[in-house]
Tab-separated table of C-alpha atoms in Angstrom:
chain	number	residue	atom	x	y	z
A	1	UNK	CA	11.140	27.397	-10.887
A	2	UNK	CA	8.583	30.439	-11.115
A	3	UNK	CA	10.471	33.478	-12.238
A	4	UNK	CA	8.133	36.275	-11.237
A	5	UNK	CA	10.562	39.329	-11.029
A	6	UNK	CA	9.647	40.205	-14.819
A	7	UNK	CA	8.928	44.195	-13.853
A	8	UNK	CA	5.483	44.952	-15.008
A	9	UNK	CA	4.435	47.803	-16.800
A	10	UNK	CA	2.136	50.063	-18.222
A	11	UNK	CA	1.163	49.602	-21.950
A	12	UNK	CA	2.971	52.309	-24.455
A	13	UNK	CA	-0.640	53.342	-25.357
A	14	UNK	CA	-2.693	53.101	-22.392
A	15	UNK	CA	-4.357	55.770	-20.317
A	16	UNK	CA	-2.030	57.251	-17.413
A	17	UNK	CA	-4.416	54.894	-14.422
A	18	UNK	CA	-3.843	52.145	-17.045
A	19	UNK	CA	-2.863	48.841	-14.326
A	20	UNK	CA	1.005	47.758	-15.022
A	21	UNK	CA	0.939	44.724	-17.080
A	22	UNK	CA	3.644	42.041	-17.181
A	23	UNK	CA	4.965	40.555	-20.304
A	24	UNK	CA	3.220	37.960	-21.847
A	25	UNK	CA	5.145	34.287	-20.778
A	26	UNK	CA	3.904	30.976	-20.916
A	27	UNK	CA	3.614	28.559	-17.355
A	28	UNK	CA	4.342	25.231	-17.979
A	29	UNK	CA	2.750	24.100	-13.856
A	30	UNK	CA	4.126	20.602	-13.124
A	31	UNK	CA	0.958	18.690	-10.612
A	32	UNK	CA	2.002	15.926	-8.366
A	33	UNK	CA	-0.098	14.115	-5.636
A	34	UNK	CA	0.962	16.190	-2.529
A	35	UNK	CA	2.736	15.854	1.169
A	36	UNK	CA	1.987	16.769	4.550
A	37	UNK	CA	3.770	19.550	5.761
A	38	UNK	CA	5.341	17.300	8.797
A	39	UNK	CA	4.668	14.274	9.982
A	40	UNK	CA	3.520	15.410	13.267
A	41	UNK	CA	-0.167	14.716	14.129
A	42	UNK	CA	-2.135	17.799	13.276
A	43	UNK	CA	-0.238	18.712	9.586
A	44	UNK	CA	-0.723	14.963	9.173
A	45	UNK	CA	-4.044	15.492	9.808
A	46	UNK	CA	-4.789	18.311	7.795
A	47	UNK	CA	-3.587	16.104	4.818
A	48	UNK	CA	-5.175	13.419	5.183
A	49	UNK	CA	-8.528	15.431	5.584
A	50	UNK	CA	-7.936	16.976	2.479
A	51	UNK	CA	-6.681	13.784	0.317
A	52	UNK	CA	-9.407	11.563	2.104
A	53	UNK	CA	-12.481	14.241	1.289
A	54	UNK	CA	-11.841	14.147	-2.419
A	55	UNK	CA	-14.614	12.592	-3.676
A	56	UNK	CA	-12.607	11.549	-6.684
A	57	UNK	CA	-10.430	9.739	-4.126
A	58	UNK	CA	-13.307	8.272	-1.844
A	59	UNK	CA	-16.134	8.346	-3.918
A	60	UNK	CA	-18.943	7.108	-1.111
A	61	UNK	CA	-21.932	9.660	0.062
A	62	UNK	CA	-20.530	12.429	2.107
A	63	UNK	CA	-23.224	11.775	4.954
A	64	UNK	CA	-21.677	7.925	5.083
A	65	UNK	CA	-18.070	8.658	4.763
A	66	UNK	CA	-17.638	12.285	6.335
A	67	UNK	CA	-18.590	11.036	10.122
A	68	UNK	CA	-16.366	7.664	9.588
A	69	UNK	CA	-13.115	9.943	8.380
A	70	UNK	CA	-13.800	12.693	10.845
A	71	UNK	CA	-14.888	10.669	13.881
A	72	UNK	CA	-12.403	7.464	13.622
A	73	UNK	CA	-10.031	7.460	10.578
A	74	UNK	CA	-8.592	10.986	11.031
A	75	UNK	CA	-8.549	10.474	14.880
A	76	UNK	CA	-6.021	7.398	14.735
A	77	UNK	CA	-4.553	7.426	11.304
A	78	UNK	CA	-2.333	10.209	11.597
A	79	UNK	CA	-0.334	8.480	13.955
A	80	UNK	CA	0.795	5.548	11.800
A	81	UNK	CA	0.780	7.646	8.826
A	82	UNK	CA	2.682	9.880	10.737
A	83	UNK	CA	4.859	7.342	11.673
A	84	UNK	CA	5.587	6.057	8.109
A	85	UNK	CA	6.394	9.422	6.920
A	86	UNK	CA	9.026	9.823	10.047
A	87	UNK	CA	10.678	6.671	8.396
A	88	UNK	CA	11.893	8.059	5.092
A	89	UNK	CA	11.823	12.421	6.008
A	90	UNK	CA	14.390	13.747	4.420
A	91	UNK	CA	15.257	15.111	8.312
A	92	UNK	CA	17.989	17.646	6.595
A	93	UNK	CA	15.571	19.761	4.117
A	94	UNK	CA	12.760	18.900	6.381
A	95	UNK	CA	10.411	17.305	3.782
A	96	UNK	CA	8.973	14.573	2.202
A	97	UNK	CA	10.951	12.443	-0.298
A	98	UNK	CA	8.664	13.551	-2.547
A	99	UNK	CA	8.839	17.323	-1.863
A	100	UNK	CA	13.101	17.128	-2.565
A	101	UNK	CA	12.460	15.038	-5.707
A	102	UNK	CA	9.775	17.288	-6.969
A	103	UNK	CA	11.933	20.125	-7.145
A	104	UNK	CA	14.738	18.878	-8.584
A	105	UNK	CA	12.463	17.319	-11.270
A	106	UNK	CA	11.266	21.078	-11.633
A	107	UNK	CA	14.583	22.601	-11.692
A	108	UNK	CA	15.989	20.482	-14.122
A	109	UNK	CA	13.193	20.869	-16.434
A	110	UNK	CA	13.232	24.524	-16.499
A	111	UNK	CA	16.589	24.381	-17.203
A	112	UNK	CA	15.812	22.485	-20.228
A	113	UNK	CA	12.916	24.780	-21.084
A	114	UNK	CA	15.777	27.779	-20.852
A	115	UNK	CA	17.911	26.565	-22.562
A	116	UNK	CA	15.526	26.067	-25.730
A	117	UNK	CA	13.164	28.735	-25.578
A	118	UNK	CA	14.729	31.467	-23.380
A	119	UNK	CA	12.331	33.557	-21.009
A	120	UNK	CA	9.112	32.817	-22.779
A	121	UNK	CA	8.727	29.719	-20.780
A	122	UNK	CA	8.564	29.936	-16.463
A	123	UNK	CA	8.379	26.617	-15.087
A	124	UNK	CA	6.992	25.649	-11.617
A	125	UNK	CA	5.048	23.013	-9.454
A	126	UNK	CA	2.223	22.585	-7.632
A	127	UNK	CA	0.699	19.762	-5.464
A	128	UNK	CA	-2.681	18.330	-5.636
A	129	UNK	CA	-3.191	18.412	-1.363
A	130	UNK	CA	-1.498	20.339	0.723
A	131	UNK	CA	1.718	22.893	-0.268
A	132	UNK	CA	2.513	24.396	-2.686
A	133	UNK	CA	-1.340	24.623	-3.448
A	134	UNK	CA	-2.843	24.478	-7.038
A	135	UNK	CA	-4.596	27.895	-6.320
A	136	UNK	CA	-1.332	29.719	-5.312
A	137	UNK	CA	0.865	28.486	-7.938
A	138	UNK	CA	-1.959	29.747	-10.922
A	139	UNK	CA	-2.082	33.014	-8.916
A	140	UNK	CA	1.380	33.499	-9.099
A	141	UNK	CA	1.979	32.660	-13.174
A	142	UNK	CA	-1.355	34.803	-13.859
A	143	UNK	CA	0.094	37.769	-11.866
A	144	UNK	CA	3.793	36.787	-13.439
A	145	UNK	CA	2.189	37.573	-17.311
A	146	UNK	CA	1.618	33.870	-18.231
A	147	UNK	CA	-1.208	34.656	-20.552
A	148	UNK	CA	-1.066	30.853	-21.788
A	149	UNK	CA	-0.933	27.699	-19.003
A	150	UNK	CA	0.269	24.341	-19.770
A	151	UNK	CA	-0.923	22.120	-17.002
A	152	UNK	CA	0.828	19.120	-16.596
A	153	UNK	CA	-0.479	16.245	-14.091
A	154	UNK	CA	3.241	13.897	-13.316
A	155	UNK	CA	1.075	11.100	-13.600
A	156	UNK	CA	2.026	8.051	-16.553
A	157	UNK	CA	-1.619	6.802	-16.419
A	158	UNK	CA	-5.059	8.376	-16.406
A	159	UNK	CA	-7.150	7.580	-13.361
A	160	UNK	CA	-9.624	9.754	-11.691
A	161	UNK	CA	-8.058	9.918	-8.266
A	162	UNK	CA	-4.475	11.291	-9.613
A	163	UNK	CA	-4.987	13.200	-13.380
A	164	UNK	CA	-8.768	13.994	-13.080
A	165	UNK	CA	-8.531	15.278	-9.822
A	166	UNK	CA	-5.422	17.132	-10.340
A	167	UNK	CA	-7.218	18.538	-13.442
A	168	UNK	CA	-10.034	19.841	-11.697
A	169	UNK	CA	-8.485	21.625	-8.452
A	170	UNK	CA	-6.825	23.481	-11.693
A	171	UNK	CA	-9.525	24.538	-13.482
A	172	UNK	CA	-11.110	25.439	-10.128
A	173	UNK	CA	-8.189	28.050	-9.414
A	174	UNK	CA	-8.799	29.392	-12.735
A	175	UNK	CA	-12.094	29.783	-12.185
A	176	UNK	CA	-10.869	32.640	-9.999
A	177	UNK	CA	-9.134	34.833	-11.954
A	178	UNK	CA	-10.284	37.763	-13.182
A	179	UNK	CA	-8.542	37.174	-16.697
A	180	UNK	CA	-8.297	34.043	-17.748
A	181	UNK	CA	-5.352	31.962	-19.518
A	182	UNK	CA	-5.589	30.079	-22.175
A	183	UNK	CA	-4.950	26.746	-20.604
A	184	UNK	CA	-4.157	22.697	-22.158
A	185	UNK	CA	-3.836	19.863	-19.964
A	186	UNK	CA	-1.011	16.903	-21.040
A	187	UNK	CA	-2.519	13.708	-21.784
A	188	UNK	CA	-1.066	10.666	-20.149
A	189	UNK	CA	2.234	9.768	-21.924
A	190	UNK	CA	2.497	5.968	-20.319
A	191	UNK	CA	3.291	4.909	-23.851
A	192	UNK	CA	5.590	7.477	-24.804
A	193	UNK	CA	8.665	5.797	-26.572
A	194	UNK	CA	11.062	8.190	-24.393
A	195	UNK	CA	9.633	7.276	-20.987
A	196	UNK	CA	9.489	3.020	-21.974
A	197	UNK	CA	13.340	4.025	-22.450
A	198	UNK	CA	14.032	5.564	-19.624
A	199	UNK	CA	12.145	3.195	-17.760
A	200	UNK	CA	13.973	0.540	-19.432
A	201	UNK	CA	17.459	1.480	-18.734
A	202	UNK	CA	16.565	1.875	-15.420
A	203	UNK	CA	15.674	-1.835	-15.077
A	204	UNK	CA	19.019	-1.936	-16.760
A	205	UNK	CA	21.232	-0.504	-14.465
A	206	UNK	CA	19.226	-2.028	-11.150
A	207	UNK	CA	19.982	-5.167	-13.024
A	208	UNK	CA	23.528	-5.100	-13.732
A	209	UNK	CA	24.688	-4.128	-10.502
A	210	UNK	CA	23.607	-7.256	-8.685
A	211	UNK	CA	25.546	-10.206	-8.871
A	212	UNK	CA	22.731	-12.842	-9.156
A	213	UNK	CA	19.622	-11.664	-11.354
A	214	UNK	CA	16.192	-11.612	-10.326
A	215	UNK	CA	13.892	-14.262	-11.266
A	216	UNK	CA	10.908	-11.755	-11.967
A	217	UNK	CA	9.972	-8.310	-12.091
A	218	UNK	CA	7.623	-7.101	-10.318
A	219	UNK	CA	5.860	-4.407	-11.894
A	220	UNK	CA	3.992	-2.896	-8.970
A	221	UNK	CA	1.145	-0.194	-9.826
A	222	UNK	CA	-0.742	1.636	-7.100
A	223	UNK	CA	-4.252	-0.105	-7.361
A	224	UNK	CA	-7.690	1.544	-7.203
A	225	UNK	CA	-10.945	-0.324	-6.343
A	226	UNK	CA	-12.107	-2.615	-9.391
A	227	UNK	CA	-15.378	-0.649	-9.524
A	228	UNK	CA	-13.312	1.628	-11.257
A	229	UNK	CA	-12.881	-0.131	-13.964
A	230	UNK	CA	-16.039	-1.390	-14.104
A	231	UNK	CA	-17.235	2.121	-14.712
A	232	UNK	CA	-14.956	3.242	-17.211
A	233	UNK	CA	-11.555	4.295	-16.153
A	234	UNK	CA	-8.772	3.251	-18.478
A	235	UNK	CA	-6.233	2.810	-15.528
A	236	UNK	CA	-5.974	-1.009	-15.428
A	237	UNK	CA	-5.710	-0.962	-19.389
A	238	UNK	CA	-3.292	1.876	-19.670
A	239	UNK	CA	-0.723	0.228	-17.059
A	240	UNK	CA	-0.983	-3.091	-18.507
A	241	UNK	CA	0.185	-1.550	-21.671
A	242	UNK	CA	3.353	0.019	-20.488
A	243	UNK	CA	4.403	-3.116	-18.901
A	244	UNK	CA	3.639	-5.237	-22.159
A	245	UNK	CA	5.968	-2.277	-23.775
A	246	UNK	CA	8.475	-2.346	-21.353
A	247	UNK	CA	8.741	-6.147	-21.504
A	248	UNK	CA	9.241	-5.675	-25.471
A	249	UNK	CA	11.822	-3.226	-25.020
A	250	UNK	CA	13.764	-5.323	-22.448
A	251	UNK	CA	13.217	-8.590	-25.155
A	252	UNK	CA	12.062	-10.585	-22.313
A	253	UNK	CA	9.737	-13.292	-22.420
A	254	UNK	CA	6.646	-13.133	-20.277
A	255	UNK	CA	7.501	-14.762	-17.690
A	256	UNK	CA	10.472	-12.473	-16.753
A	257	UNK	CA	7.894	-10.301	-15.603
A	258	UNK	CA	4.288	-9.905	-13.888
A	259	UNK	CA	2.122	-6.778	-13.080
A	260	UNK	CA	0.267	-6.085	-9.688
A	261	UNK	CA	-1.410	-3.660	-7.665
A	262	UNK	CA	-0.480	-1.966	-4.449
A	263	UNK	CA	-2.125	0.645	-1.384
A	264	UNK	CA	-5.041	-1.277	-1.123
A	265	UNK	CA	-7.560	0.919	1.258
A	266	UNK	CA	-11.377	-0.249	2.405
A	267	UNK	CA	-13.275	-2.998	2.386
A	268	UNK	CA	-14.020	-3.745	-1.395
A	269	UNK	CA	-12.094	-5.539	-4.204
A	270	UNK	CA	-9.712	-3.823	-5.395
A	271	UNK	CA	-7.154	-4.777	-9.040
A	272	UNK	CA	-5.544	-7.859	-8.466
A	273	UNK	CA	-3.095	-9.440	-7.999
A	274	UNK	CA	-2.164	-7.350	-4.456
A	275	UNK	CA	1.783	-7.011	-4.707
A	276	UNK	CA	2.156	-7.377	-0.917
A	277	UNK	CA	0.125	-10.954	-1.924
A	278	UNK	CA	1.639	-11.711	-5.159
A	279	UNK	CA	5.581	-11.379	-3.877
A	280	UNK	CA	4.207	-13.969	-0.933
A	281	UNK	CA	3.231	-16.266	-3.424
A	282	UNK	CA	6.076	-15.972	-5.974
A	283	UNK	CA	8.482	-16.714	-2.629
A	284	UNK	CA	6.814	-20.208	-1.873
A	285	UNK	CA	6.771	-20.730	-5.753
A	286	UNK	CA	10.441	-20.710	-5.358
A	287	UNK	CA	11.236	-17.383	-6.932
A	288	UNK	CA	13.485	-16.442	-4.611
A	289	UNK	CA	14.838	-13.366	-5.929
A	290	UNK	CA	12.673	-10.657	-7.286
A	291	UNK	CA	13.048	-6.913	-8.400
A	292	UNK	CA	10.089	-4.803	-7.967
A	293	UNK	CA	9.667	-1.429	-9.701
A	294	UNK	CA	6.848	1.282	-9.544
A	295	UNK	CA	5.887	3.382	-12.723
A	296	UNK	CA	3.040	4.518	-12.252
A	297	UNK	CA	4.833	6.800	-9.227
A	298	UNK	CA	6.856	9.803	-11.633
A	299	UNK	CA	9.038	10.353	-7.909
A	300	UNK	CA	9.574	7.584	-5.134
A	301	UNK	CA	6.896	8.744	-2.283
A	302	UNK	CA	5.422	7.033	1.013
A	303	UNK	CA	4.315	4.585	-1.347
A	304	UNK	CA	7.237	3.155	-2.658
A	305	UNK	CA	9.766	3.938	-0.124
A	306	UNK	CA	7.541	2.975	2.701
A	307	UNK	CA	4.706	0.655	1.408
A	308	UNK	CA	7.315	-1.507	-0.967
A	309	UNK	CA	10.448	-0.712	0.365
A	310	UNK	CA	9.197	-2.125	3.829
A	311	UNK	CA	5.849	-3.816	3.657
A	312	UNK	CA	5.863	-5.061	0.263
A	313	UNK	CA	9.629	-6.344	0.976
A	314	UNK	CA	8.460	-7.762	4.626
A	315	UNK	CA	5.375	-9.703	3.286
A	316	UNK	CA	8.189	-11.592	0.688
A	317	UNK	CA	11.339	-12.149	2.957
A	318	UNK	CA	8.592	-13.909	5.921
A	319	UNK	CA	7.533	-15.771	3.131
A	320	UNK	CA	10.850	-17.459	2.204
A	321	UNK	CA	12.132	-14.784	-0.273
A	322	UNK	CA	15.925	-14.090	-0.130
A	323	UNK	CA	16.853	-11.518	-2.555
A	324	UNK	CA	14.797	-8.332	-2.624
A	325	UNK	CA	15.646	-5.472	-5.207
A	326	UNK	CA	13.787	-2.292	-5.215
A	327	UNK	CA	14.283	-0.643	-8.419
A	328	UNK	CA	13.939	3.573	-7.617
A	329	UNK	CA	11.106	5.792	-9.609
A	330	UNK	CA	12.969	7.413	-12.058
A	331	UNK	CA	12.738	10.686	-10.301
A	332	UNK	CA	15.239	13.163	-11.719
A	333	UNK	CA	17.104	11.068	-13.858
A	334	UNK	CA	18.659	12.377	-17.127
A	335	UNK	CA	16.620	10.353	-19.377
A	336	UNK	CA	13.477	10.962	-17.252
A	337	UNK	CA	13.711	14.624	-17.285
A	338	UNK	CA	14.491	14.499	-21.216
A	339	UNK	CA	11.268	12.524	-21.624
A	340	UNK	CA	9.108	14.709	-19.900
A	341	UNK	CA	10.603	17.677	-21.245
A	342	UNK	CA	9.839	16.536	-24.837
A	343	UNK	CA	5.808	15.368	-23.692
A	344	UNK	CA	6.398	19.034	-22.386
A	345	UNK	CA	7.693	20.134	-26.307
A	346	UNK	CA	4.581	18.522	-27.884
A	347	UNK	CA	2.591	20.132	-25.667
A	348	UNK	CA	3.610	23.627	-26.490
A	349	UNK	CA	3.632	23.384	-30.031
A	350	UNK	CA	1.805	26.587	-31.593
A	351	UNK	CA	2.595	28.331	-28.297
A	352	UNK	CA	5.982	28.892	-28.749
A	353	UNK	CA	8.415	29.115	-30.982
């Protein structure tokens, strides 16, 4: 986490007035989506105003969209959101899955970053909407001495609605500093050798502790409107790739496993299949047990605790499915962390030593 109480001072040479000055670091700034700060109606509204305005997110004209969010959406949506959120709280920390697993993620990398290059590396996160903000997080590494930022969106794939816009609420809190750092944004690492492995061994382990196997694997992506696509964004491309690499790695045939697309929102076409279709029609195909796992999602969220864990799982048990196996995010597990942490090596490379 951010390590700010590096005492600044004033340089050997300077003038007497000379400002203190803290010792030069570099921030590695972990970016994931975001969470309201309750579920209670108005912080649920407050996020979903600020997720559902990005125009990354919801691309239509402000002067069609902005009176449909602000007079309808927001005025009944953060009740079932709210509700949805209420299901999976972690009631003890009170937060979001994803706030817990976001800080252990961060913890354990900056342990890692410690242990190999001391104190010229701070570590800490950020979300997208809502808290920790983007802005205060830069802020805080600028003002700790991190002369050099290494921006890094938790997102396998590229898609304009998670890594662009993460990317740009960045560069638009460093448009507000006075003095600049150097900054480099991490590509998308969905083919990284380190995270197919991890990935792999968790299908692994979900595997080998039940007693009958799964028919198929579900490999459930969170979908964006085909338009998309259409116009450019390597999304669909990029997570048809890591499944293709994950099915080599597990030496499975093709049709151990099948990719969809999940959180479908409005009233256009979106990347098919639809999971909370697809497991229907694998059920009355007479796949009766299925596994379903999510990585495109770096930390289980609303989306996979909630949206598969309960919709996606409903929509196949009603249909005549009888063994359902969620297989988790890989969150914070060993050989998650050590796969981002070496994406996070390459990335510093000529930084620091």
């Amino acid at each position: 986490m951010l390590d700010a109480t590096d005492k600044a001072a004033r340089p050997a040479h300077g003038p007497s007035d000379h400002p203190a000055i803290s010792a030069t670091k570099v921030g590695v700034l972990l970016a994931n989506l975001g969470t309201p700060d309750h579920y209670s109606y108005w912080p649920m509204r407050r996020y979903l105003n600020e997720f559902l305005s990005d125009t990354r997110v919801i691309d239509y004209p402000k002067w069609k969209w902005q009176p449909l969010l602000q007079g309808i959406i927001l005025t009944k949506r953060p009740f079932s959101s709210g509700a949805n959120y209420k299901s999976i709280w972690n009631e003890e920390l009170n937060e979001s899955p994803l706030m817990t697993i976001t800080k252990q993620q961060t913890a354990a990398i900056a342990a890692k970053m410690q242990a190999r290059y001391g104190d010229q590396v701070m570590v800490d996160f950020c979300m997208r909407y809502g808290n920790p903000s983007t802005k205060s997080k830069v802020e805080a590494m600028v003002k700790a001495g991190c002369r050099k930022i290494l921006f890094f969106p938790l997102y396998p794939h590229y898609a304009g609605a998670t890594s662009a816009t993460a990317n740009d609420q960045f560069f638009r809190a460093l448009m507000d500093e006075a003095w600049q750092p150097t900054a480099r944004v991490v590509d998308p690492y969905f083919e990284q050798p380190s995270y197919i492995e991890a990935l792999a061994q968790s299908v692994e382990r979900g595997y080998a502790a039940l007693a009958e196997k799964p028919d198929i694997l579900v490999v459930s992506y969170h979908g964006m409107p085909k338009r998309y696509l259409m116009q450019g964004d390597p999304y669909h491309c990029q997570c048809q790739k890591t499944t293709r690499l994950l099915r080599e790695r597990l030496g499975w045939g093709e049709d151990r496993i099948t990719t969809t697309f999940q959180s479908v929102f409005g009233p256009e076409e979106w990347l098919k299949p639809y999971t909370v279709e697809h497991v229907a029609e694998l059920a009355k195909q007479g796949k009766k047990k299925i596994a379903v796992i999510a990585p495109a999602f770096s930390a289980d969220c609303i989306e996979t605790l909630e949206e598969i864990n309960e919709e996606i799982r409903e929509s196949f048990e009603h249909a005549g499915g009888e063994q359902f196996t969620y297989i988790p995010c890989l969150n914070d597990d060993p050989a998650h962390i050590d796969a981002l942490s070496e994406v996070i090596g390459q990335n510093l490379a000529g930084w620091v030593s």
